[in-house]
XYZ file of C-alpha atoms in Angstrom:
206
model
C 0.272 0.358 0.002
C 1.185 3.423 -0.984
C 0.586 6.962 1.089
C 0.881 10.218 0.289
C 3.173 11.844 2.016
C 3.351 15.434 0.604
C 0.954 18.201 0.037
C 1.184 18.954 -3.292
C 0.451 14.818 -3.578
C -2.585 15.601 -2.641
C -3.181 18.699 -4.511
C -3.357 16.465 -7.438
C -6.551 14.638 -5.975
C -8.056 17.176 -4.337
C -8.519 20.834 -6.440
C -7.592 23.361 -4.044
C -9.892 26.632 -3.075
C -9.974 29.987 -4.096
C -10.041 32.180 -1.970
C -12.943 33.415 -3.105
C -15.102 30.181 -2.368
C -17.335 29.832 0.230
C -15.330 27.173 1.910
C -12.259 29.866 2.811
C -14.334 32.677 2.785
C -16.852 31.181 5.389
C -14.258 31.598 8.371
C -15.098 33.462 10.865
C -12.358 35.424 13.219
C -14.534 35.995 15.993
C -18.684 34.334 16.856
C -21.236 36.071 14.470
C -25.159 36.355 16.429
C -25.868 32.582 14.126
C -22.819 31.345 16.308
C -23.043 32.473 19.175
C -26.952 31.231 19.048
C -26.320 27.507 17.744
C -23.728 27.564 20.583
C -26.889 28.502 22.638
C -28.943 26.081 21.642
C -26.078 22.813 21.112
C -26.248 20.798 23.817
C -23.605 17.794 22.827
C -19.880 18.633 21.909
C -16.847 16.540 20.868
C -13.864 18.288 21.471
C -10.586 17.395 19.757
C -7.101 17.953 21.155
C -3.709 16.464 21.139
C -0.916 16.503 23.590
C 2.575 17.729 23.269
C 3.969 14.912 21.665
C 1.066 15.235 18.879
C -1.009 12.274 20.882
C -4.652 12.772 19.592
C -7.457 12.842 21.380
C -11.300 13.383 20.896
C -13.417 13.781 24.237
C -17.604 14.549 24.114
C -19.311 16.854 26.480
C -23.077 17.222 27.098
C -25.280 18.836 28.765
C -28.200 20.633 29.170
C -28.869 23.301 25.788
C -26.259 25.823 26.350
C -24.453 24.591 28.525
C -21.361 26.116 26.997
C -21.036 30.142 27.729
C -19.861 32.038 25.307
C -18.803 34.408 27.225
C -17.867 37.348 23.966
C -16.701 37.245 21.473
C -13.722 35.399 21.747
C -14.735 33.148 24.436
C -16.428 30.321 25.253
C -16.392 28.427 28.478
C -16.759 24.531 28.836
C -18.249 23.333 32.800
C -16.032 19.372 33.035
C -18.694 17.905 35.289
C -17.638 14.385 36.706
C -16.000 11.732 35.020
C -13.828 9.322 35.110
C -10.609 10.813 36.155
C -8.528 9.589 32.808
C -8.057 14.166 32.729
C -7.504 13.064 28.846
C -8.615 16.527 27.311
C -7.935 18.373 30.133
C -3.842 16.923 30.133
C -3.200 17.749 26.531
C -3.942 21.474 26.977
C -1.193 21.796 29.604
C 0.668 20.153 26.914
C -0.801 21.778 24.250
C -3.281 24.231 24.191
C -4.925 23.697 20.722
C -8.463 23.036 20.267
C -10.658 22.073 17.935
C -14.394 22.047 18.662
C -17.326 20.664 17.004
C -21.111 21.529 18.092
C -24.427 19.616 17.233
C -27.266 20.474 16.888
C -29.700 17.199 17.098
C -32.026 16.519 13.946
C -29.655 19.304 12.217
C -27.547 18.410 9.553
C -24.871 21.442 9.478
C -21.933 21.494 12.491
C -20.070 24.356 14.583
C -16.467 24.184 13.917
C -14.336 26.499 15.733
C -10.561 26.123 16.464
C -8.554 27.916 18.913
C -5.878 27.427 21.696
C -7.763 26.316 25.654
C -7.288 26.971 29.587
C -7.600 25.538 32.696
C -9.367 27.411 35.386
C -11.114 27.400 38.988
C -12.567 31.031 38.676
C -15.353 30.671 41.700
C -17.412 33.018 39.867
C -17.335 31.197 36.183
C -18.325 27.635 38.380
C -20.573 29.919 40.081
C -22.905 30.880 37.202
C -21.830 27.268 35.041
C -23.478 25.431 37.786
C -26.745 22.886 37.761
C -29.044 22.426 40.166
C -26.333 24.095 42.663
C -23.729 21.527 41.512
C -20.710 23.347 40.255
C -18.047 21.810 37.912
C -14.529 21.267 38.754
C -13.381 23.429 36.540
C -13.975 24.649 33.367
C -12.624 24.637 29.587
C -11.514 28.870 28.007
C -11.691 28.679 24.708
C -9.492 31.486 22.746
C -11.288 31.524 19.106
C -9.510 31.056 16.921
C -11.472 30.655 13.782
C -14.567 29.112 14.200
C -17.852 28.567 11.169
C -20.257 26.207 9.469
C -19.454 23.193 8.769
C -22.437 21.768 5.223
C -24.914 18.348 6.019
C -22.570 16.468 3.476
C -21.668 14.494 6.681
C -24.610 13.421 8.042
C -26.824 12.960 4.803
C -24.698 10.536 4.253
C -24.550 8.492 7.455
C -29.047 9.272 8.201
C -27.399 10.234 10.794
C -31.129 11.663 12.576
C -32.749 9.424 11.261
C -34.242 6.516 13.406
C -35.264 4.140 11.027
C -31.362 3.913 10.369
C -30.554 2.815 13.596
C -29.584 -0.325 15.356
C -32.825 -1.779 17.348
C -30.823 -1.154 20.846
C -31.088 -5.232 21.993
C -28.938 -6.024 19.278
C -26.249 -4.667 20.681
C -24.106 -5.262 23.559
C -24.726 -3.078 26.935
C -21.602 -1.762 28.554
C -22.023 -4.346 30.680
C -21.346 -6.564 28.361
C -18.470 -4.893 26.770
C -15.808 -4.283 29.800
C -16.349 -7.972 31.136
C -15.290 -9.611 27.785
C -12.307 -6.457 27.400
C -11.905 -6.696 31.266
C -12.499 -10.294 32.133
C -13.597 -9.316 35.310
C -15.153 -12.196 37.366
C -18.672 -10.186 37.704
C -21.701 -10.629 35.634
C -22.797 -8.583 32.164
C -26.111 -7.113 33.830
C -23.933 -7.439 37.433
C -22.320 -4.389 35.678
C -24.878 -2.491 33.778
C -26.915 -2.025 36.909
C -23.563 -0.315 38.994
C -23.418 1.147 35.896
C -26.576 3.098 36.091
C -26.531 3.476 39.015
C -23.221 5.769 39.046
C -25.351 7.807 36.269
C -28.100 8.918 38.115
C -25.290 9.935 41.199
C -22.914 11.854 39.220
C -24.487 13.783 36.093
C -23.746 16.964 38.272
């Protein structure tokens, strides 16, 4: 198998966009009203980061719509709720602040992409502002926006992501308890692991 190793080789396959093309012109350096509205309605964002050695990670963050707060046209605050304490994203940010965000709104095929630099804060006032049911986030990722633009719908249209009739019957798929039992070779039954996970979800959502 041969691999492409240079930009010139790559551009023999894909055409080079012109500065006047919409795909180039749509990139903004700050969040306009449409971007702010989209983030305000989004309950889910994917966060791409990498460490100082280039090892990459993508982490999902989800909460009630608008959980990511737009502080101003160039700043977004994303609360970090209780999780598995791996801290992949947070530790990456300490080594390499560059970050990529993909905001989704259920049922909408277009997405919002935001690239920038991130820092971590435990500022008391901001944590209080982003509290849910009186529970403050453990920390907050503050993103300084460098670029923002709407991404076209083709990937979601091709995948039929939002069409329930294309979804697998959940009963035909393994539960997380079954997967963990097999991957970790644990002695507990899948049912016991699933019950434990359900209890964890109930008590540690926020």
